[in-house]
PDB file of N, CA, C and O in Angstrom:
ATOM      1  N   UNK R1445       0.469  -0.951   0.248  1.00  0.00           N
ATOM      2  CA  UNK R1445      -0.168  -0.481   0.103  1.00  0.00           C
ATOM      3  C   UNK R1445       1.028   1.101  -0.187  1.00  0.00           C
ATOM      4  O   UNK R1445       0.172   2.248  -0.864  1.00  0.00           O
ATOM      5  N   UNK R1446       1.264   0.996   0.581  1.00  0.00           N
ATOM      6  CA  UNK R1446       2.580   1.942   0.832  1.00  0.00           C
ATOM      7  C   UNK R1446       3.003   2.892  -0.449  1.00  0.00           C
ATOM      8  O   UNK R1446       3.758   3.844  -0.960  1.00  0.00           O
ATOM      9  N   UNK R1447       3.852   1.256  -1.120  1.00  0.00           N
ATOM     10  CA  UNK R1447       4.281   2.173  -2.166  1.00  0.00           C
ATOM     11  C   UNK R1447       3.662   2.388  -4.078  1.00  0.00           C
ATOM     12  O   UNK R1447       3.696   3.332  -4.457  1.00  0.00           O
ATOM     13  N   UNK R1448       1.804   2.069  -3.179  1.00  0.00           N
ATOM     14  CA  UNK R1448       0.568   2.577  -4.497  1.00  0.00           C
ATOM     15  C   UNK R1448       0.126   4.414  -3.973  1.00  0.00           C
ATOM     16  O   UNK R1448       1.218   5.004  -4.886  1.00  0.00           O
ATOM     17  N   UNK R1449       1.324   4.518  -2.990  1.00  0.00           N
ATOM     18  CA  UNK R1449       0.327   6.180  -2.069  1.00  0.00           C
ATOM     19  C   UNK R1449       1.862   7.364  -2.191  1.00  0.00           C
ATOM     20  O   UNK R1449       1.561   7.798  -2.789  1.00  0.00           O
ATOM     21  N   UNK R1450       3.012   6.434  -2.004  1.00  0.00           N
ATOM     22  CA  UNK R1450       4.623   6.828  -3.721  1.00  0.00           C
ATOM     23  C   UNK R1450       4.267   7.072  -4.428  1.00  0.00           C
ATOM     24  O   UNK R1450       4.523   8.782  -4.964  1.00  0.00           O
ATOM     25  N   UNK R1451       3.549   5.715  -4.929  1.00  0.00           N
ATOM     26  CA  UNK R1451       3.822   6.489  -6.809  1.00  0.00           C
ATOM     27  C   UNK R1451       2.662   7.430  -7.279  1.00  0.00           C
ATOM     28  O   UNK R1451       2.603   8.818  -8.512  1.00  0.00           O
ATOM     29  N   UNK R1452       1.169   7.140  -6.644  1.00  0.00           N
ATOM     30  CA  UNK R1452       0.452   8.782  -6.572  1.00  0.00           C
ATOM     31  C   UNK R1452       1.124   9.708  -6.469  1.00  0.00           C
ATOM     32  O   UNK R1452       0.621  10.894  -7.095  1.00  0.00           O
ATOM     33  N   UNK R1453       2.085   9.853  -5.712  1.00  0.00           N
ATOM     34  CA  UNK R1453       2.108  11.118  -4.732  1.00  0.00           C
ATOM     35  C   UNK R1453       2.862  11.893  -6.253  1.00  0.00           C
ATOM     36  O   UNK R1453       3.240  12.756  -6.430  1.00  0.00           O
ATOM     37  N   UNK R1454       4.124   9.777  -6.510  1.00  0.00           N
ATOM     38  CA  UNK R1454       4.977  11.005  -7.727  1.00  0.00           C
ATOM     39  C   UNK R1454       4.191  11.359  -9.246  1.00  0.00           C
ATOM     40  O   UNK R1454       4.458  12.698  -9.817  1.00  0.00           O
ATOM     41  N   UNK R1455       2.545  10.841  -8.245  1.00  0.00           N
ATOM     42  CA  UNK R1455       2.478  11.019 -10.259  1.00  0.00           C
ATOM     43  C   UNK R1455       1.439  12.790 -10.217  1.00  0.00           C
ATOM     44  O   UNK R1455       1.732  13.283 -11.117  1.00  0.00           O
ATOM     45  N   UNK R1456       1.051  12.785  -9.265  1.00  0.00           N
ATOM     46  CA  UNK R1456       0.857  13.786  -9.287  1.00  0.00           C
ATOM     47  C   UNK R1456       1.783  15.589  -9.468  1.00  0.00           C
ATOM     48  O   UNK R1456       1.465  16.092 -10.088  1.00  0.00           O
ATOM     49  N   UNK R1457       2.745  15.073  -8.353  1.00  0.00           N
ATOM     50  CA  UNK R1457       4.174  16.050  -8.494  1.00  0.00           C
ATOM     51  C   UNK R1457       4.218  15.832 -10.139  1.00  0.00           C
ATOM     52  O   UNK R1457       4.612  16.881  -9.952  1.00  0.00           O
ATOM     53  N   UNK R1458       4.432  14.864 -10.848  1.00  0.00           N
ATOM     54  CA  UNK R1458       5.040  14.737 -12.264  1.00  0.00           C
ATOM     55  C   UNK R1458       4.086  15.716 -12.802  1.00  0.00           C
ATOM     56  O   UNK R1458       3.991  16.855 -14.342  1.00  0.00           O
ATOM     57  N   UNK R1459       2.931  15.424 -12.952  1.00  0.00           N
ATOM     58  CA  UNK R1459       1.635  16.220 -13.662  1.00  0.00           C
ATOM     59  C   UNK R1459       1.121  17.317 -13.131  1.00  0.00           C
ATOM     60  O   UNK R1459       0.555  18.175 -14.099  1.00  0.00           O
ATOM     61  N   UNK R1460       1.063  17.760 -12.129  1.00  0.00           N
ATOM     62  CA  UNK R1460       1.422  19.055 -11.236  1.00  0.00           C
ATOM     63  C   UNK R1460       2.637  19.892 -11.506  1.00  0.00           C
ATOM     64  O   UNK R1460       2.953  20.986 -12.560  1.00  0.00           O
ATOM     65  N   UNK R1461       4.071  19.522 -12.184  1.00  0.00           N
ATOM     66  CA  UNK R1461       4.973  20.594 -12.808  1.00  0.00           C
ATOM     67  C   UNK R1461       4.865  20.901 -13.767  1.00  0.00           C
ATOM     68  O   UNK R1461       5.008  21.616 -14.707  1.00  0.00           O
ATOM     69  N   UNK R1462       5.010  19.186 -14.574  1.00  0.00           N
ATOM     70  CA  UNK R1462       4.549  20.121 -16.399  1.00  0.00           C
ATOM     71  C   UNK R1462       3.779  21.342 -17.317  1.00  0.00           C
ATOM     72  O   UNK R1462       3.818  21.193 -17.949  1.00  0.00           O
ATOM     73  N   UNK R1463       2.561  21.133 -16.129  1.00  0.00           N
ATOM     74  CA  UNK R1463       1.613  21.329 -16.345  1.00  0.00           C
ATOM     75  C   UNK R1463       2.218  22.810 -15.779  1.00  0.00           C
ATOM     76  O   UNK R1463       2.039  24.025 -16.378  1.00  0.00           O
ATOM     77  N   UNK R1464       2.095  23.256 -14.746  1.00  0.00           N
ATOM     78  CA  UNK R1464       2.462  24.966 -14.233  1.00  0.00           C
ATOM     79  C   UNK R1464       4.037  25.101 -15.575  1.00  0.00           C
ATOM     80  O   UNK R1464       3.810  26.059 -15.080  1.00  0.00           O
ATOM     81  N   UNK R1465       5.014  23.798 -15.014  1.00  0.00           N
ATOM     82  CA  UNK R1465       5.792  24.499 -16.633  1.00  0.00           C
ATOM     83  C   UNK R1465       5.460  24.731 -17.826  1.00  0.00           C
ATOM     84  O   UNK R1465       5.997  26.455 -18.504  1.00  0.00           O
ATOM     85  N   UNK R1466       4.807  23.905 -18.529  1.00  0.00           N
ATOM     86  CA  UNK R1466       3.756  24.551 -19.354  1.00  0.00           C
ATOM     87  C   UNK R1466       3.015  26.005 -19.530  1.00  0.00           C
ATOM     88  O   UNK R1466       2.897  26.882 -20.739  1.00  0.00           O
ATOM     89  N   UNK R1467       2.032  26.231 -18.967  1.00  0.00           N
ATOM     90  CA  UNK R1467       1.296  27.113 -18.416  1.00  0.00           C
ATOM     91  C   UNK R1467       1.458  28.664 -17.553  1.00  0.00           C
ATOM     92  O   UNK R1467       1.141  29.235 -17.455  1.00  0.00           O
ATOM     93  N   UNK R1468       3.345  27.923 -16.935  1.00  0.00           N
ATOM     94  CA  UNK R1468       3.601  28.815 -16.381  1.00  0.00           C
ATOM     95  C   UNK R1468       2.913  29.421 -14.984  1.00  0.00           C
ATOM     96  O   UNK R1468       2.119  30.626 -14.061  1.00  0.00           O
ATOM     97  N   UNK R1469       1.165  29.029 -14.915  1.00  0.00           N
ATOM     98  CA  UNK R1469      -0.201  29.027 -14.097  1.00  0.00           C
ATOM     99  C   UNK R1469      -0.014  27.578 -12.763  1.00  0.00           C
ATOM    100  O   UNK R1469      -0.675  27.452 -12.656  1.00  0.00           O
ATOM    101  N   UNK R1470      -0.833  28.348 -11.287  1.00  0.00           N
ATOM    102  CA  UNK R1470      -0.284  27.916 -10.370  1.00  0.00           C
ATOM    103  C   UNK R1470      -1.592  26.901 -10.681  1.00  0.00           C
ATOM    104  O   UNK R1470      -1.805  25.079 -10.184  1.00  0.00           O
ATOM    105  N   UNK R1471      -2.267  27.855 -10.623  1.00  0.00           N
ATOM    106  CA  UNK R1471      -4.344  26.576 -10.531  1.00  0.00           C
ATOM    107  C   UNK R1471      -3.798  25.828 -11.442  1.00  0.00           C
ATOM    108  O   UNK R1471      -4.795  24.838 -11.443  1.00  0.00           O
ATOM    109  N   UNK R1472      -3.897  25.991 -13.128  1.00  0.00           N
ATOM    110  CA  UNK R1472      -4.056  25.449 -14.585  1.00  0.00           C
ATOM    111  C   UNK R1472      -3.261  23.873 -13.642  1.00  0.00           C
ATOM    112  O   UNK R1472      -3.339  23.045 -13.846  1.00  0.00           O
ATOM    113  N   UNK R1473      -2.163  23.773 -13.149  1.00  0.00           N
ATOM    114  CA  UNK R1473      -1.152  22.626 -13.282  1.00  0.00           C
ATOM    115  C   UNK R1473      -1.639  22.325 -11.240  1.00  0.00           C
ATOM    116  O   UNK R1473      -1.476  20.840 -12.130  1.00  0.00           O
ATOM    117  N   UNK R1474      -2.275  22.594 -10.339  1.00  0.00           N
ATOM    118  CA  UNK R1474      -3.095  22.759  -9.208  1.00  0.00           C
ATOM    119  C   UNK R1474      -4.304  21.151 -10.477  1.00  0.00           C
ATOM    120  O   UNK R1474      -3.926  20.577 -10.041  1.00  0.00           O
ATOM    121  N   UNK R1475      -4.872  22.396 -11.447  1.00  0.00           N
ATOM    122  CA  UNK R1475      -6.133  21.193 -11.282  1.00  0.00           C
ATOM    123  C   UNK R1475      -5.399  20.573 -12.617  1.00  0.00           C
ATOM    124  O   UNK R1475      -6.171  19.332 -12.425  1.00  0.00           O
ATOM    125  N   UNK R1476      -4.437  20.465 -13.062  1.00  0.00           N
ATOM    126  CA  UNK R1476      -3.987  20.165 -13.732  1.00  0.00           C
ATOM    127  C   UNK R1476      -3.356  18.220 -13.886  1.00  0.00           C
ATOM    128  O   UNK R1476      -4.183  17.326 -13.407  1.00  0.00           O
ATOM    129  N   UNK R1477      -2.879  17.679 -12.411  1.00  0.00           N
ATOM    130  CA  UNK R1477      -2.596  17.786 -11.016  1.00  0.00           C
ATOM    131  C   UNK R1477      -3.847  16.241 -10.917  1.00  0.00           C
ATOM    132  O   UNK R1477      -3.628  15.057 -10.505  1.00  0.00           O
ATOM    133  N   UNK R1478      -4.866  17.104 -10.058  1.00  0.00           N
ATOM    134  CA  UNK R1478      -6.305  16.309  -9.967  1.00  0.00           C
ATOM    135  C   UNK R1478      -6.788  15.880 -10.575  1.00  0.00           C
ATOM    136  O   UNK R1478      -6.587  14.859 -10.520  1.00  0.00           O
ATOM    137  N   UNK R1479      -7.046  16.674 -12.052  1.00  0.00           N
ATOM    138  CA  UNK R1479      -7.460  15.316 -13.075  1.00  0.00           C
ATOM    139  C   UNK R1479      -7.237  14.610 -13.952  1.00  0.00           C
ATOM    140  O   UNK R1479      -7.557  13.707 -13.863  1.00  0.00           O
ATOM    141  N   UNK R1480      -5.838  14.891 -14.316  1.00  0.00           N
ATOM    142  CA  UNK R1480      -5.141  13.908 -15.459  1.00  0.00           C
ATOM    143  C   UNK R1480      -4.833  12.428 -14.686  1.00  0.00           C
ATOM    144  O   UNK R1480      -4.632  11.264 -15.116  1.00  0.00           O
ATOM    145  N   UNK R1481      -4.944  13.083 -13.587  1.00  0.00           N
ATOM    146  CA  UNK R1481      -4.699  11.048 -12.696  1.00  0.00           C
ATOM    147  C   UNK R1481      -6.081  10.348 -12.860  1.00  0.00           C
ATOM    148  O   UNK R1481      -6.003   8.969 -12.804  1.00  0.00           O
ATOM    149  N   UNK R1482      -6.566  11.395 -12.297  1.00  0.00           N
ATOM    150  CA  UNK R1482      -8.269  10.910 -12.435  1.00  0.00           C
ATOM    151  C   UNK R1482      -8.819  10.652 -13.303  1.00  0.00           C
ATOM    152  O   UNK R1482      -9.305   8.742 -13.792  1.00  0.00           O
ATOM    153  N   UNK R1483      -8.435  10.956 -14.807  1.00  0.00           N
ATOM    154  CA  UNK R1483      -8.992  10.948 -16.007  1.00  0.00           C
ATOM    155  C   UNK R1483      -8.097   9.423 -16.208  1.00  0.00           C
ATOM    156  O   UNK R1483      -8.224   7.971 -16.763  1.00  0.00           O
ATOM    157  N   UNK R1484      -7.101   9.840 -16.191  1.00  0.00           N
ATOM    158  CA  UNK R1484      -5.613   8.175 -16.655  1.00  0.00           C
ATOM    159  C   UNK R1484      -6.207   6.876 -15.693  1.00  0.00           C
ATOM    160  O   UNK R1484      -6.546   5.600 -16.157  1.00  0.00           O
ATOM    161  N   UNK R1485      -6.884   6.780 -14.514  1.00  0.00           N
ATOM    162  CA  UNK R1485      -7.337   5.564 -14.443  1.00  0.00           C
ATOM    163  C   UNK R1485      -8.139   5.383 -14.238  1.00  0.00           C
ATOM    164  O   UNK R1485      -8.461   4.045 -14.774  1.00  0.00           O
ATOM    165  N   UNK R1486      -9.700   5.887 -15.357  1.00  0.00           N
ATOM    166  CA  UNK R1486     -10.145   5.903 -15.941  1.00  0.00           C
ATOM    167  C   UNK R1486      -9.928   4.901 -17.462  1.00  0.00           C
ATOM    168  O   UNK R1486     -10.223   3.484 -17.354  1.00  0.00           O
ATOM    169  N   UNK R1487      -8.837   6.036 -18.260  1.00  0.00           N
ATOM    170  CA  UNK R1487      -8.388   4.439 -19.192  1.00  0.00           C
ATOM    171  C   UNK R1487      -7.632   3.200 -18.343  1.00  0.00           C
ATOM    172  O   UNK R1487      -7.692   2.727 -19.327  1.00  0.00           O
ATOM    173  N   UNK R1488      -6.736   3.841 -17.654  1.00  0.00           N
ATOM    174  CA  UNK R1488      -6.601   2.114 -17.720  1.00  0.00           C
ATOM    175  C   UNK R1488      -7.305   1.282 -17.267  1.00  0.00           C
ATOM    176  O   UNK R1488      -6.674  -0.271 -17.780  1.00  0.00           O
ATOM    177  N   UNK R1489      -8.422   1.345 -16.429  1.00  0.00           N
ATOM    178  CA  UNK R1489      -9.298   0.474 -16.879  1.00  0.00           C
ATOM    179  C   UNK R1489     -10.560   0.232 -17.156  1.00  0.00           C
ATOM    180  O   UNK R1489     -10.192  -1.134 -18.181  1.00  0.00           O
ATOM    181  N   UNK R1490      -9.988   0.452 -18.379  1.00  0.00           N
ATOM    182  CA  UNK R1490     -10.906   0.639 -19.704  1.00  0.00           C
ATOM    183  C   UNK R1490      -9.210  -0.573 -20.939  1.00  0.00           C
ATOM    184  O   UNK R1490     -10.425  -1.872 -21.270  1.00  0.00           O
ATOM    185  N   UNK R1491      -8.190   0.683 -20.515  1.00  0.00           N
ATOM    186  CA  UNK R1491      -7.846  -0.391 -21.242  1.00  0.00           C
ATOM    187  C   UNK R1491      -7.148  -1.964 -20.875  1.00  0.00           C
ATOM    188  O   UNK R1491      -6.717  -2.941 -21.471  1.00  0.00           O
ATOM    189  N   UNK R1492      -7.178  -2.787 -18.757  1.00  0.00           N
ATOM    190  CA  UNK R1492      -6.763  -3.434 -18.898  1.00  0.00           C
ATOM    191  C   UNK R1492      -8.150  -4.728 -19.410  1.00  0.00           C
ATOM    192  O   UNK R1492      -7.700  -5.665 -19.593  1.00  0.00           O
ATOM    193  N   UNK R1493      -9.495  -3.976 -18.861  1.00  0.00           N
ATOM    194  CA  UNK R1493     -10.531  -5.302 -20.024  1.00  0.00           C
ATOM    195  C   UNK R1493      -9.666  -5.072 -20.742  1.00  0.00           C
ATOM    196  O   UNK R1493     -10.104  -6.283 -22.061  1.00  0.00           O
ATOM    197  N   UNK R1494      -9.483  -4.371 -22.167  1.00  0.00           N
ATOM    198  CA  UNK R1494      -9.569  -4.712 -23.490  1.00  0.00           C
ATOM    199  C   UNK R1494      -8.341  -5.877 -23.607  1.00  0.00           C
ATOM    200  O   UNK R1494      -8.082  -5.837 -24.519  1.00  0.00           O
ATOM    201  N   UNK R1495      -7.591  -5.206 -22.732  1.00  0.00           N
ATOM    202  CA  UNK R1495      -6.506  -6.424 -23.525  1.00  0.00           C
ATOM    203  C   UNK R1495      -6.568  -6.957 -22.164  1.00  0.00           C
ATOM    204  O   UNK R1495      -5.980  -8.284 -23.311  1.00  0.00           O
ATOM    205  N   UNK R1496      -7.826  -8.217 -21.577  1.00  0.00           N
ATOM    206  CA  UNK R1496      -8.050  -9.340 -20.888  1.00  0.00           C
ATOM    207  C   UNK R1496      -8.671  -9.753 -22.187  1.00  0.00           C
ATOM    208  O   UNK R1496      -8.518 -10.908 -22.387  1.00  0.00           O
ATOM    209  N   UNK R1497      -9.497  -8.903 -22.871  1.00  0.00           N
ATOM    210  CA  UNK R1497     -10.411  -9.798 -23.863  1.00  0.00           C
ATOM    211  C   UNK R1497      -9.355  -9.882 -25.358  1.00  0.00           C
ATOM    212  O   UNK R1497      -9.003 -11.450 -25.432  1.00  0.00           O
ATOM    213  N   UNK R1498      -8.109  -9.360 -25.384  1.00  0.00           N
ATOM    214  CA  UNK R1498      -7.520 -10.098 -27.090  1.00  0.00           C
ATOM    215  C   UNK R1498      -6.803 -11.156 -26.286  1.00  0.00           C
ATOM    216  O   UNK R1498      -6.713 -12.191 -26.931  1.00  0.00           O
ATOM    217  N   UNK R1499      -5.961 -10.244 -24.677  1.00  0.00           N
ATOM    218  CA  UNK R1499      -5.229 -12.487 -24.310  1.00  0.00           C
ATOM    219  C   UNK R1499      -6.104 -13.170 -23.537  1.00  0.00           C
ATOM    220  O   UNK R1499      -5.453 -14.328 -24.729  1.00  0.00           O
ATOM    221  N   UNK R1500      -7.222 -12.532 -23.694  1.00  0.00           N
ATOM    222  CA  UNK R1500      -8.302 -14.865 -23.971  1.00  0.00           C
ATOM    223  C   UNK R1500      -8.132 -14.948 -25.305  1.00  0.00           C
ATOM    224  O   UNK R1500      -8.095 -16.532 -25.727  1.00  0.00           O
ATOM    225  N   UNK R1501      -8.234 -13.944 -25.764  1.00  0.00           N
ATOM    226  CA  UNK R1501      -9.028 -14.046 -27.900  1.00  0.00           C
ATOM    227  C   UNK R1501      -7.163 -15.403 -28.374  1.00  0.00           C
ATOM    228  O   UNK R1501      -7.336 -16.208 -28.802  1.00  0.00           O
ATOM    229  N   UNK R1502      -6.049 -14.293 -27.891  1.00  0.00           N
ATOM    230  CA  UNK R1502      -5.250 -15.056 -28.213  1.00  0.00           C
ATOM    231  C   UNK R1502      -4.614 -16.471 -27.404  1.00  0.00           C
ATOM    232  O   UNK R1502      -4.086 -17.586 -28.230  1.00  0.00           O
ATOM    233  N   UNK R1503      -5.552 -17.099 -26.589  1.00  0.00           N
ATOM    234  CA  UNK R1503      -5.361 -17.678 -26.184  1.00  0.00           C
ATOM    235  C   UNK R1503      -5.754 -19.132 -25.867  1.00  0.00           C
ATOM    236  O   UNK R1503      -5.738 -19.909 -26.958  1.00  0.00           O
ATOM    237  N   UNK R1504      -7.256 -18.791 -26.288  1.00  0.00           N
ATOM    238  CA  UNK R1504      -8.207 -19.960 -26.876  1.00  0.00           C
ATOM    239  C   UNK R1504      -7.029 -20.007 -28.618  1.00  0.00           C
ATOM    240  O   UNK R1504      -8.181 -21.468 -28.485  1.00  0.00           O
ATOM    241  N   UNK R1505      -7.613 -18.665 -29.499  1.00  0.00           N
ATOM    242  CA  UNK R1505      -6.096 -18.667 -30.736  1.00  0.00           C
ATOM    243  C   UNK R1505      -5.420 -20.314 -30.519  1.00  0.00           C
ATOM    244  O   UNK R1505      -5.714 -21.247 -31.216  1.00  0.00           O
ATOM    245  N   UNK R1506      -4.519 -20.402 -29.372  1.00  0.00           N
ATOM    246  CA  UNK R1506      -3.457 -21.031 -29.428  1.00  0.00           C
ATOM    247  C   UNK R1506      -4.080 -22.189 -29.378  1.00  0.00           C
ATOM    248  O   UNK R1506      -3.739 -23.150 -29.330  1.00  0.00           O
ATOM    249  N   UNK R1507      -5.089 -22.502 -28.300  1.00  0.00           N
ATOM    250  CA  UNK R1507      -5.384 -24.409 -27.577  1.00  0.00           C
ATOM    251  C   UNK R1507      -6.097 -25.222 -28.985  1.00  0.00           C
ATOM    252  O   UNK R1507      -5.251 -25.434 -28.823  1.00  0.00           O
ATOM    253  N   UNK R1508      -7.213 -23.759 -30.176  1.00  0.00           N
ATOM    254  CA  UNK R1508      -6.804 -24.705 -30.891  1.00  0.00           C
ATOM    255  C   UNK R1508      -6.295 -25.320 -31.580  1.00  0.00           C
ATOM    256  O   UNK R1508      -6.828 -26.199 -32.543  1.00  0.00           O
ATOM    257  N   UNK R1509      -5.545 -24.116 -32.236  1.00  0.00           N
ATOM    258  CA  UNK R1509      -3.848 -24.381 -32.889  1.00  0.00           C
ATOM    259  C   UNK R1509      -3.524 -25.779 -33.223  1.00  0.00           C
ATOM    260  O   UNK R1509      -3.345 -25.965 -33.921  1.00  0.00           O
ATOM    261  N   UNK R1510      -3.629 -25.953 -30.749  1.00  0.00           N
ATOM    262  CA  UNK R1510      -3.565 -27.410 -31.166  1.00  0.00           C
ATOM    263  C   UNK R1510      -3.945 -28.030 -30.979  1.00  0.00           C
ATOM    264  O   UNK R1510      -3.759 -29.531 -31.136  1.00  0.00           O
ATOM    265  N   UNK R1511      -5.222 -28.272 -30.865  1.00  0.00           N
ATOM    266  CA  UNK R1511      -6.383 -29.156 -31.025  1.00  0.00           C
ATOM    267  C   UNK R1511      -6.209 -29.950 -31.910  1.00  0.00           C
ATOM    268  O   UNK R1511      -6.009 -30.474 -32.484  1.00  0.00           O
ATOM    269  N   UNK R1512      -5.818 -29.431 -32.905  1.00  0.00           N
ATOM    270  CA  UNK R1512      -6.368 -28.398 -34.478  1.00  0.00           C
ATOM    271  C   UNK R1512      -4.928 -29.978 -35.377  1.00  0.00           C
ATOM    272  O   UNK R1512      -4.876 -31.266 -35.584  1.00  0.00           O
ATOM    273  N   UNK R1513      -3.825 -29.414 -34.403  1.00  0.00           N
ATOM    274  CA  UNK R1513      -2.935 -30.288 -34.907  1.00  0.00           C
ATOM    275  C   UNK R1513      -2.231 -31.502 -33.841  1.00  0.00           C
ATOM    276  O   UNK R1513      -1.486 -32.707 -35.067  1.00  0.00           O
TER     277      UNK R1513
END
């Protein structure tokens, strides 16, 4: 759990620093630091669902190929 928390702090810090350096605005930097990780978390959830579907299809195809051979 500590690793997850430290990664989250690092992620927020990097998002804030990049946005602040690009815009020069501390408020925008803070907003991006709050929104970007939340959006990334949702995107990661869907990425995992899609990845697992693809992985399962490949596994099934490999099993079918072994049965045929």
